Amino acid sequence: MVRRAGVARRGRHGADAPRNGTAPAPGAAEVTAPMPAIEDGPSVPAARERARAIPEAAVARLAVYLRVLSAMSEQGVSSVSSEELSAAAGVNSAKLRKDLSYIGSYGTRGVGYEVGVLVDQIERTLGLTRKHSVAVVGIGNLGHALANYGGFPGRGFPVTALFDVDPDLIGIPVGGIPVHHIDDITAVCAEREISIGVIATPPPAAQAVCDRLVQGGVECILNFAPVVLQVPDTVEVRKVDLAVELQVLSFHVARRADQAQVDAMADAREDGDRTGIDGMVVR
């Protein structure tokens, strides 16, 4: 059974899905408690159910909160209020508190959230307590950049395999990793237990590459090719289309320009209403 990757499966849970625990009454002083690790015995079902109930949009924001909190931790910040964290993350504080309630974190009234505890909770929720080996397929300009990016290993996503079809690249190290031929995807991914595959190939090759990654046991795919991939229900796909993102930005620029023109016309009409026929200002 296959599905179109453009449809997020987690979306069916919705924002109103039940969560474990209830929100504290107004004024209550609840202390942020670490969420049990997924592998901790009796709490496994509860932890997994909690994770399934988080809306897709909230998951994306949790990743942003984690980045902000990690930077705060590096600067020696031990606690943060919801207002401070929401401002740093670019969301309103009500939405932030709602997002954090999905992982069972309500903070302490008058104090806020413990940065270290919150980092730990979000990392567990996002599955970052274990490393995910990454394979990049398509070592063009984008693939080279991804293979050489030093930020992945430190965040638990080491790139451990590279693939391409160019004979001039085969066997050549990129970012310290030799490039394999795409015919070796299935075997290498299975051997190295690759869990995430990144597709940075031309569109015509993307589906065949995807099929090989899936055959090699890859569970998640980040797709930069502007195509919709067909994958089994057990495989997650995230699509990154830079052209689409630029078009969205273009829309916002055009909308602001149009609004500025409308405002200018309104100002001109207002000025005209205040001016008499002979150019005298009407009092």
PDB file of C-alpha atoms in Angstrom:
ATOM      1  CA  MET A   1       0.000   0.000   0.000  1.00  0.00           C
ATOM      2  CA  VAL A   2       1.361   3.418  -0.930  1.00  0.00           C
ATOM      3  CA  ARG A   3       0.401   6.975  -0.171  1.00  0.00           C
ATOM      4  CA  ARG A   4       1.328  10.379  -1.473  1.00  0.00           C
ATOM      5  CA  ALA A   5       4.077  11.883   0.618  1.00  0.00           C
ATOM      6  CA  GLY A   6       2.596  15.353   0.417  1.00  0.00           C
ATOM      7  CA  VAL A   7      -0.087  14.386   2.948  1.00  0.00           C
ATOM      8  CA  ALA A   8       1.095  14.327   6.547  1.00  0.00           C
ATOM      9  CA  ARG A   9      -0.238  11.228   8.292  1.00  0.00           C
ATOM     10  CA  ARG A  10       0.073  12.711  11.745  1.00  0.00           C
ATOM     11  CA  GLY A  11      -2.382  15.423  10.773  1.00  0.00           C
ATOM     12  CA  ARG A  12      -5.307  13.108  11.321  1.00  0.00           C
ATOM     13  CA  HIS A  13      -4.816  13.279  15.065  1.00  0.00           C
ATOM     14  CA  GLY A  14      -5.668  16.958  15.017  1.00  0.00           C
ATOM     15  CA  ALA A  15      -5.030  19.717  17.499  1.00  0.00           C
ATOM     16  CA  ASP A  16      -7.869  18.553  19.749  1.00  0.00           C
ATOM     17  CA  ALA A  17      -6.470  15.084  20.415  1.00  0.00           C
ATOM     18  CA  PRO A  18      -6.414  14.201  24.134  1.00  0.00           C
ATOM     19  CA  ARG A  19      -3.186  14.499  26.077  1.00  0.00           C
ATOM     20  CA  ASN A  20      -1.968  12.895  29.281  1.00  0.00           C
ATOM     21  CA  GLY A  21      -2.339  15.050  32.346  1.00  0.00           C
ATOM     22  CA  THR A  22      -4.499  18.118  32.816  1.00  0.00           C
ATOM     23  CA  ALA A  23      -3.528  21.773  32.804  1.00  0.00           C
ATOM     24  CA  PRO A  24      -2.989  23.313  36.238  1.00  0.00           C
ATOM     25  CA  ALA A  25      -5.638  25.573  37.663  1.00  0.00           C
ATOM     26  CA  PRO A  26      -4.921  29.309  37.385  1.00  0.00           C
ATOM     27  CA  GLY A  27      -2.439  30.383  40.017  1.00  0.00           C
ATOM     28  CA  ALA A  28      -1.258  26.859  40.747  1.00  0.00           C
ATOM     29  CA  ALA A  29       2.491  26.395  41.188  1.00  0.00           C
ATOM     30  CA  GLU A  30       3.322  23.292  39.235  1.00  0.00           C
ATOM     31  CA  VAL A  31       6.938  22.305  38.762  1.00  0.00           C
ATOM     32  CA  THR A  32       8.143  21.194  35.353  1.00  0.00           C
ATOM     33  CA  ALA A  33       8.774  17.452  35.595  1.00  0.00           C
ATOM     34  CA  PRO A  34      10.914  15.521  33.090  1.00  0.00           C
ATOM     35  CA  MET A  35       8.903  13.382  30.714  1.00  0.00           C
ATOM     36  CA  PRO A  36       9.858   9.686  31.058  1.00  0.00           C
ATOM     37  CA  ALA A  37      12.106   8.379  28.303  1.00  0.00           C
ATOM     38  CA  ILE A  38      10.362   6.317  25.644  1.00  0.00           C
ATOM     39  CA  GLU A  39      12.309   3.248  26.694  1.00  0.00           C
ATOM     40  CA  ASP A  40      11.405   3.452  30.395  1.00  0.00           C
ATOM     41  CA  GLY A  41       9.324   0.309  31.050  1.00  0.00           C
ATOM     42  CA  PRO A  42       5.740   0.892  32.224  1.00  0.00           C
ATOM     43  CA  SER A  43       5.535   4.467  30.878  1.00  0.00           C
ATOM     44  CA  VAL A  44       6.167   3.447  27.269  1.00  0.00           C
ATOM     45  CA  PRO A  45       2.491   3.356  26.146  1.00  0.00           C
ATOM     46  CA  ALA A  46       1.715   6.703  27.794  1.00  0.00           C
ATOM     47  CA  ALA A  47       4.794   8.381  26.329  1.00  0.00           C
ATOM     48  CA  ARG A  48       4.087   7.075  22.843  1.00  0.00           C
ATOM     49  CA  GLU A  49       0.434   8.089  23.026  1.00  0.00           C
ATOM     50  CA  ARG A  50       1.453  11.574  24.136  1.00  0.00           C
ATOM     51  CA  ALA A  51       3.823  11.891  21.167  1.00  0.00           C
ATOM     52  CA  ARG A  52       1.152  10.712  18.705  1.00  0.00           C
ATOM     53  CA  ALA A  53      -1.263  13.377  19.972  1.00  0.00           C
ATOM     54  CA  ILE A  54       1.006  16.307  19.068  1.00  0.00           C
ATOM     55  CA  PRO A  55      -0.135  18.159  15.910  1.00  0.00           C
ATOM     56  CA  GLU A  56       2.371  18.383  13.054  1.00  0.00           C
ATOM     57  CA  ALA A  57       2.625  22.173  13.307  1.00  0.00           C
ATOM     58  CA  ALA A  58       3.381  21.927  17.026  1.00  0.00           C
ATOM     59  CA  VAL A  59       6.159  19.404  16.339  1.00  0.00           C
ATOM     60  CA  ALA A  60       7.828  21.913  14.020  1.00  0.00           C
ATOM     61  CA  ARG A  61       7.592  24.610  16.682  1.00  0.00           C
ATOM     62  CA  LEU A  62       9.042  22.269  19.322  1.00  0.00           C
ATOM     63  CA  ALA A  63      12.139  21.991  17.131  1.00  0.00           C
ATOM     64  CA  VAL A  64      12.390  25.798  17.091  1.00  0.00           C
ATOM     65  CA  TYR A  65      11.990  25.968  20.888  1.00  0.00           C
ATOM     66  CA  LEU A  66      14.746  23.390  21.252  1.00  0.00           C
ATOM     67  CA  ARG A  67      17.132  25.459  19.140  1.00  0.00           C
ATOM     68  CA  VAL A  68      16.399  28.583  21.185  1.00  0.00           C
ATOM     69  CA  LEU A  69      16.626  26.755  24.512  1.00  0.00           C
ATOM     70  CA  SER A  70      19.906  25.081  23.555  1.00  0.00           C
ATOM     71  CA  ALA A  71      21.401  28.495  22.797  1.00  0.00           C
ATOM     72  CA  MET A  72      20.152  29.788  26.157  1.00  0.00           C
ATOM     73  CA  SER A  73      21.653  26.800  27.941  1.00  0.00           C
ATOM     74  CA  GLU A  74      25.026  27.452  26.306  1.00  0.00           C
ATOM     75  CA  GLN A  75      24.833  31.027  27.625  1.00  0.00           C
ATOM     76  CA  GLY A  76      24.238  29.781  31.175  1.00  0.00           C
ATOM     77  CA  VAL A  77      20.514  30.613  31.363  1.00  0.00           C
ATOM     78  CA  SER A  78      18.824  28.309  33.876  1.00  0.00           C
ATOM     79  CA  SER A  79      15.185  29.416  33.649  1.00  0.00           C
ATOM     80  CA  VAL A  80      13.036  31.286  31.159  1.00  0.00           C
ATOM     81  CA  SER A  81       9.519  32.705  31.207  1.00  0.00           C
ATOM     82  CA  SER A  82       6.964  31.829  28.551  1.00  0.00           C
ATOM     83  CA  GLU A  83       7.042  35.452  27.360  1.00  0.00           C
ATOM     84  CA  GLU A  84      10.826  35.421  26.941  1.00  0.00           C
ATOM     85  CA  LEU A  85      10.845  32.056  25.170  1.00  0.00           C
ATOM     86  CA  SER A  86       7.928  32.930  22.903  1.00  0.00           C
ATOM     87  CA  ALA A  87       9.575  36.212  21.882  1.00  0.00           C
ATOM     88  CA  ALA A  88      12.854  34.437  21.086  1.00  0.00           C
ATOM     89  CA  ALA A  89      11.006  31.759  19.089  1.00  0.00           C
ATOM     90  CA  GLY A  90       8.741  34.189  17.243  1.00  0.00           C
ATOM     91  CA  VAL A  91       5.378  32.860  18.488  1.00  0.00           C
ATOM     92  CA  ASN A  92       2.813  34.200  20.931  1.00  0.00           C
ATOM     93  CA  SER A  93       3.053  33.023  24.535  1.00  0.00           C
ATOM     94  CA  ALA A  94      -0.386  31.367  24.540  1.00  0.00           C
ATOM     95  CA  LYS A  95       0.577  29.145  21.603  1.00  0.00           C
ATOM     96  CA  LEU A  96       3.899  28.302  23.240  1.00  0.00           C
ATOM     97  CA  ARG A  97       2.208  27.242  26.486  1.00  0.00           C
ATOM     98  CA  LYS A  98      -0.232  25.104  24.491  1.00  0.00           C
ATOM     99  CA  ASP A  99       2.625  23.438  22.590  1.00  0.00           C
ATOM    100  CA  LEU A 100       4.549  22.673  25.767  1.00  0.00           C
ATOM    101  CA  SER A 101       1.447  21.263  27.424  1.00  0.00           C
ATOM    102  CA  TYR A 102       1.500  18.487  24.803  1.00  0.00           C
ATOM    103  CA  ILE A 103       4.724  17.206  26.359  1.00  0.00           C
ATOM    104  CA  GLY A 104       3.423  17.596  29.915  1.00  0.00           C
ATOM    105  CA  SER A 105       5.331  20.777  30.761  1.00  0.00           C
ATOM    106  CA  TYR A 106       3.515  23.661  32.473  1.00  0.00           C
ATOM    107  CA  GLY A 107       6.365  25.485  34.172  1.00  0.00           C
ATOM    108  CA  THR A 108       6.264  27.225  37.553  1.00  0.00           C
ATOM    109  CA  ARG A 109       4.158  30.301  38.159  1.00  0.00           C
ATOM    110  CA  GLY A 110       6.376  33.344  38.693  1.00  0.00           C
ATOM    111  CA  VAL A 111       9.500  31.430  37.646  1.00  0.00           C
ATOM    112  CA  GLY A 112       8.822  29.954  34.231  1.00  0.00           C
ATOM    113  CA  TYR A 113      10.493  26.876  32.763  1.00  0.00           C
ATOM    114  CA  GLU A 114      13.736  25.215  33.756  1.00  0.00           C
ATOM    115  CA  VAL A 115      15.814  25.365  30.584  1.00  0.00           C
ATOM    116  CA  GLY A 116      17.689  22.088  31.139  1.00  0.00           C
ATOM    117  CA  VAL A 117      14.528  20.138  31.977  1.00  0.00           C
ATOM    118  CA  LEU A 118      12.658  21.555  28.995  1.00  0.00           C
ATOM    119  CA  VAL A 119      15.534  20.734  26.630  1.00  0.00           C
ATOM    120  CA  ASP A 120      15.489  17.158  27.912  1.00  0.00           C
ATOM    121  CA  GLN A 121      11.719  16.860  27.479  1.00  0.00           C
ATOM    122  CA  ILE A 122      11.716  18.186  23.921  1.00  0.00           C
ATOM    123  CA  GLU A 123      14.685  16.036  22.898  1.00  0.00           C
ATOM    124  CA  ARG A 124      12.895  12.923  24.131  1.00  0.00           C
ATOM    125  CA  THR A 125       9.667  13.899  22.403  1.00  0.00           C
ATOM    126  CA  LEU A 126      11.494  14.509  19.112  1.00  0.00           C
ATOM    127  CA  GLY A 127      13.372  11.223  19.423  1.00  0.00           C
ATOM    128  CA  LEU A 128      16.756  12.894  19.731  1.00  0.00           C
ATOM    129  CA  THR A 129      17.987  10.692  22.571  1.00  0.00           C
ATOM    130  CA  ARG A 130      19.374   8.337  19.931  1.00  0.00           C
ATOM    131  CA  LYS A 131      21.434   9.142  16.855  1.00  0.00           C
ATOM    132  CA  HIS A 132      19.993   8.862  13.358  1.00  0.00           C
ATOM    133  CA  SER A 133      22.477   7.965  10.623  1.00  0.00           C
ATOM    134  CA  VAL A 134      21.896   9.972   7.452  1.00  0.00           C
ATOM    135  CA  ALA A 135      22.571   9.162   3.791  1.00  0.00           C
ATOM    136  CA  VAL A 136      22.708  11.860   1.105  1.00  0.00           C
ATOM    137  CA  VAL A 137      21.931  10.888  -2.490  1.00  0.00           C
ATOM    138  CA  GLY A 138      22.982  13.315  -5.219  1.00  0.00           C
ATOM    139  CA  ILE A 139      26.325  15.000  -4.569  1.00  0.00           C
ATOM    140  CA  GLY A 140      25.831  18.144  -6.619  1.00  0.00           C
ATOM    141  CA  ASN A 141      26.101  21.631  -5.142  1.00  0.00           C
ATOM    142  CA  LEU A 142      23.354  20.997  -2.587  1.00  0.00           C
ATOM    143  CA  GLY A 143      24.581  17.496  -1.753  1.00  0.00           C
ATOM    144  CA  HIS A 144      28.127  18.784  -1.236  1.00  0.00           C
ATOM    145  CA  ALA A 145      26.834  21.462   1.121  1.00  0.00           C
ATOM    146  CA  LEU A 146      24.815  18.946   3.140  1.00  0.00           C
ATOM    147  CA  ALA A 147      27.700  16.467   3.323  1.00  0.00           C
ATOM    148  CA  ASN A 148      30.081  19.162   4.564  1.00  0.00           C
ATOM    149  CA  TYR A 149      27.708  20.782   7.044  1.00  0.00           C
ATOM    150  CA  GLY A 150      29.213  20.407  10.493  1.00  0.00           C
ATOM    151  CA  GLY A 151      26.002  21.068  12.410  1.00  0.00           C
ATOM    152  CA  PHE A 152      24.375  17.692  11.751  1.00  0.00           C
ATOM    153  CA  PRO A 153      26.579  15.396  13.906  1.00  0.00           C
ATOM    154  CA  GLY A 154      26.314  17.596  16.978  1.00  0.00           C
ATOM    155  CA  ARG A 155      22.534  17.439  16.800  1.00  0.00           C
ATOM    156  CA  GLY A 156      22.405  13.672  16.468  1.00  0.00           C
ATOM    157  CA  PHE A 157      22.272  13.390  12.664  1.00  0.00           C
ATOM    158  CA  PRO A 158      25.703  12.235  11.439  1.00  0.00           C
ATOM    159  CA  VAL A 159      25.984  11.814   7.666  1.00  0.00           C
ATOM    160  CA  THR A 160      27.462   8.338   7.206  1.00  0.00           C
ATOM    161  CA  ALA A 161      26.854   7.540   3.520  1.00  0.00           C
ATOM    162  CA  LEU A 162      26.931   9.420   0.199  1.00  0.00           C
ATOM    163  CA  PHE A 163      25.723   8.289  -3.225  1.00  0.00           C
ATOM    164  CA  ASP A 164      25.896   9.540  -6.803  1.00  0.00           C
ATOM    165  CA  VAL A 165      26.069   8.261 -10.410  1.00  0.00           C
ATOM    166  CA  ASP A 166      28.961  10.442 -11.608  1.00  0.00           C
ATOM    167  CA  PRO A 167      31.982   8.140 -12.169  1.00  0.00           C
ATOM    168  CA  ASP A 168      34.288  11.052 -11.341  1.00  0.00           C
ATOM    169  CA  LEU A 169      32.807  11.203  -7.840  1.00  0.00           C
ATOM    170  CA  ILE A 170      32.707   7.497  -6.988  1.00  0.00           C
ATOM    171  CA  GLY A 171      35.267   6.721  -4.289  1.00  0.00           C
ATOM    172  CA  ILE A 172      36.125  10.389  -3.742  1.00  0.00           C
ATOM    173  CA  PRO A 173      35.689  11.562  -0.122  1.00  0.00           C
ATOM    174  CA  VAL A 174      33.282  14.444   0.441  1.00  0.00           C
ATOM    175  CA  GLY A 175      33.252  15.725   3.996  1.00  0.00           C
ATOM    176  CA  GLY A 176      35.494  12.768   4.830  1.00  0.00           C
ATOM    177  CA  ILE A 177      33.035  10.164   3.468  1.00  0.00           C
ATOM    178  CA  PRO A 178      33.684   8.256   0.214  1.00  0.00           C
ATOM    179  CA  VAL A 179      30.934   8.512  -2.396  1.00  0.00           C
ATOM    180  CA  HIS A 180      29.238   5.238  -3.412  1.00  0.00           C
ATOM    181  CA  HIS A 181      27.349   4.491  -6.596  1.00  0.00           C
ATOM    182  CA  ILE A 182      23.570   4.635  -6.276  1.00  0.00           C
ATOM    183  CA  ASP A 183      23.438   0.928  -7.147  1.00  0.00           C
ATOM    184  CA  ASP A 184      24.920   0.315  -3.683  1.00  0.00           C
ATOM    185  CA  ILE A 185      22.216   2.249  -1.807  1.00  0.00           C
ATOM    186  CA  THR A 186      20.261  -0.750  -0.567  1.00  0.00           C
ATOM    187  CA  ALA A 187      23.265  -2.719   0.683  1.00  0.00           C
ATOM    188  CA  VAL A 188      25.113   0.222   2.259  1.00  0.00           C
ATOM    189  CA  CYS A 189      22.017   1.607   3.975  1.00  0.00           C
ATOM    190  CA  ALA A 190      21.188  -1.790   5.454  1.00  0.00           C
ATOM    191  CA  GLU A 191      24.785  -2.352   6.581  1.00  0.00           C
ATOM    192  CA  ARG A 192      25.140   1.080   8.206  1.00  0.00           C
ATOM    193  CA  GLU A 193      21.594   1.129   9.598  1.00  0.00           C
ATOM    194  CA  ILE A 194      20.701   4.374   7.868  1.00  0.00           C
ATOM    195  CA  SER A 195      17.412   5.726   9.210  1.00  0.00           C
ATOM    196  CA  ILE A 196      17.168   9.007   7.252  1.00  0.00           C
ATOM    197  CA  GLY A 197      17.758   9.474   3.536  1.00  0.00           C
ATOM    198  CA  VAL A 198      18.199  12.861   1.870  1.00  0.00           C
ATOM    199  CA  ILE A 199      17.341  13.040  -1.833  1.00  0.00           C
ATOM    200  CA  ALA A 200      19.112  15.861  -3.669  1.00  0.00           C
ATOM    201  CA  THR A 201      18.903  14.412  -7.180  1.00  0.00           C
ATOM    202  CA  PRO A 202      17.311  15.714 -10.395  1.00  0.00           C
ATOM    203  CA  PRO A 203      13.531  15.052 -10.431  1.00  0.00           C
ATOM    204  CA  PRO A 204      13.567  12.073 -12.888  1.00  0.00           C
ATOM    205  CA  ALA A 205      15.838  10.046 -10.587  1.00  0.00           C
ATOM    206  CA  ALA A 206      14.099  10.790  -7.295  1.00  0.00           C
ATOM    207  CA  GLN A 207      11.524   7.978  -7.226  1.00  0.00           C
ATOM    208  CA  ALA A 208      14.023   5.250  -8.143  1.00  0.00           C
ATOM    209  CA  VAL A 209      16.395   6.548  -5.455  1.00  0.00           C
ATOM    210  CA  CYS A 210      13.535   6.619  -2.970  1.00  0.00           C
ATOM    211  CA  ASP A 211      12.659   2.987  -3.756  1.00  0.00           C
ATOM    212  CA  ARG A 212      16.268   1.921  -3.117  1.00  0.00           C
ATOM    213  CA  LEU A 213      16.383   3.807   0.175  1.00  0.00           C
ATOM    214  CA  VAL A 214      13.197   2.124   1.342  1.00  0.00           C
ATOM    215  CA  GLN A 215      14.559  -1.277   0.348  1.00  0.00           C
ATOM    216  CA  GLY A 216      17.635  -0.522   2.447  1.00  0.00           C
ATOM    217  CA  GLY A 217      15.514   0.013   5.551  1.00  0.00           C
ATOM    218  CA  VAL A 218      15.381   3.813   5.539  1.00  0.00           C
ATOM    219  CA  GLU A 219      12.401   4.985   7.596  1.00  0.00           C
ATOM    220  CA  CYS A 220      12.407   8.736   6.868  1.00  0.00           C
ATOM    221  CA  ILE A 221      13.187  10.712   3.719  1.00  0.00           C
ATOM    222  CA  LEU A 222      13.960  14.391   3.269  1.00  0.00           C
ATOM    223  CA  ASN A 223      13.192  15.181  -0.361  1.00  0.00           C
ATOM    224  CA  PHE A 224      14.669  18.219  -2.114  1.00  0.00           C
ATOM    225  CA  ALA A 225      13.571  17.041  -5.576  1.00  0.00           C
ATOM    226  CA  PRO A 226      10.428  18.842  -6.823  1.00  0.00           C
ATOM    227  CA  VAL A 227       8.377  15.650  -7.186  1.00  0.00           C
ATOM    228  CA  VAL A 228       5.789  13.796  -5.095  1.00  0.00           C
ATOM    229  CA  LEU A 229       7.241  10.482  -3.953  1.00  0.00           C
ATOM    230  CA  GLN A 230       5.282   7.260  -3.581  1.00  0.00           C
ATOM    231  CA  VAL A 231       6.251   5.490  -0.352  1.00  0.00           C
ATOM    232  CA  PRO A 232       4.841   2.789   1.949  1.00  0.00           C
ATOM    233  CA  ASP A 233       2.754   3.897   4.908  1.00  0.00           C
ATOM    234  CA  THR A 234       5.647   3.007   7.209  1.00  0.00           C
ATOM    235  CA  VAL A 235       7.935   5.652   5.668  1.00  0.00           C
ATOM    236  CA  GLU A 236       7.780   9.363   6.508  1.00  0.00           C
ATOM    237  CA  VAL A 237       8.617  11.960   3.870  1.00  0.00           C
ATOM    238  CA  ARG A 238       9.302  15.660   4.286  1.00  0.00           C
ATOM    239  CA  LYS A 239       9.466  17.721   1.108  1.00  0.00           C
ATOM    240  CA  VAL A 240      11.646  20.820   0.841  1.00  0.00           C
ATOM    241  CA  ASP A 241      10.955  22.813  -2.334  1.00  0.00           C
ATOM    242  CA  LEU A 242      13.063  25.959  -2.286  1.00  0.00           C
ATOM    243  CA  ALA A 243      11.336  27.350  -5.393  1.00  0.00           C
ATOM    244  CA  VAL A 244       7.954  27.085  -3.678  1.00  0.00           C
ATOM    245  CA  GLU A 245       9.314  28.839  -0.589  1.00  0.00           C
ATOM    246  CA  LEU A 246      10.637  31.672  -2.750  1.00  0.00           C
ATOM    247  CA  GLN A 247       7.249  31.943  -4.475  1.00  0.00           C
ATOM    248  CA  VAL A 248       5.545  32.216  -1.091  1.00  0.00           C
ATOM    249  CA  LEU A 249       7.928  35.012  -0.137  1.00  0.00           C
ATOM    250  CA  SER A 250       7.208  36.683  -3.482  1.00  0.00           C
ATOM    251  CA  PHE A 251       3.495  36.595  -2.659  1.00  0.00           C
ATOM    252  CA  HIS A 252       4.071  38.407   0.624  1.00  0.00           C
ATOM    253  CA  VAL A 253       6.263  41.037  -1.050  1.00  0.00           C
ATOM    254  CA  ALA A 254       3.628  41.626  -3.751  1.00  0.00           C
ATOM    255  CA  ARG A 255       0.832  41.816  -1.168  1.00  0.00           C
ATOM    256  CA  ARG A 256       2.696  44.449   0.844  1.00  0.00           C
ATOM    257  CA  ALA A 257       3.429  46.441  -2.310  1.00  0.00           C
ATOM    258  CA  ASP A 258      -0.257  46.342  -3.277  1.00  0.00           C
ATOM    259  CA  GLN A 259      -1.289  47.443   0.206  1.00  0.00           C
ATOM    260  CA  ALA A 260       1.202  50.315   0.083  1.00  0.00           C
ATOM    261  CA  GLN A 261      -0.314  51.432  -3.233  1.00  0.00           C
ATOM    262  CA  VAL A 262      -3.839  51.289  -1.792  1.00  0.00           C
ATOM    263  CA  ASP A 263      -2.737  53.298   1.245  1.00  0.00           C
ATOM    264  CA  ALA A 264      -1.078  55.891  -1.005  1.00  0.00           C
ATOM    265  CA  MET A 265      -4.255  56.274  -3.086  1.00  0.00           C
ATOM    266  CA  ALA A 266      -6.346  56.643   0.073  1.00  0.00           C
ATOM    267  CA  ASP A 267      -4.005  59.348   1.354  1.00  0.00           C
ATOM    268  CA  ALA A 268      -4.208  61.151  -2.004  1.00  0.00           C
ATOM    269  CA  ARG A 269      -8.029  61.101  -1.920  1.00  0.00           C
ATOM    270  CA  GLU A 270      -8.016  62.406   1.647  1.00  0.00           C
ATOM    271  CA  ASP A 271      -5.702  65.247   0.665  1.00  0.00           C
ATOM    272  CA  GLY A 272      -7.991  66.057  -2.283  1.00  0.00           C
ATOM    273  CA  ASP A 273     -11.063  66.214  -0.062  1.00  0.00           C
ATOM    274  CA  ARG A 274      -9.375  68.835   2.081  1.00  0.00           C
ATOM    275  CA  THR A 275      -8.463  71.058  -0.883  1.00  0.00           C
ATOM    276  CA  GLY A 276     -10.950  73.481  -2.472  1.00  0.00           C
ATOM    277  CA  ILE A 277     -11.487  74.064  -6.188  1.00  0.00           C
ATOM    278  CA  ASP A 278      -9.161  77.084  -6.166  1.00  0.00           C
ATOM    279  CA  GLY A 279      -6.489  75.186  -4.313  1.00  0.00           C
ATOM    280  CA  MET A 280      -7.576  76.706  -1.010  1.00  0.00           C
ATOM    281  CA  VAL A 281      -7.611  74.426   2.006  1.00  0.00           C
ATOM    282  CA  VAL A 282     -11.192  73.922   3.167  1.00  0.00           C
ATOM    283  CA  ARG A 283     -11.438  74.433   6.929  1.00  0.00           C
TER     284      ARG A 283
END
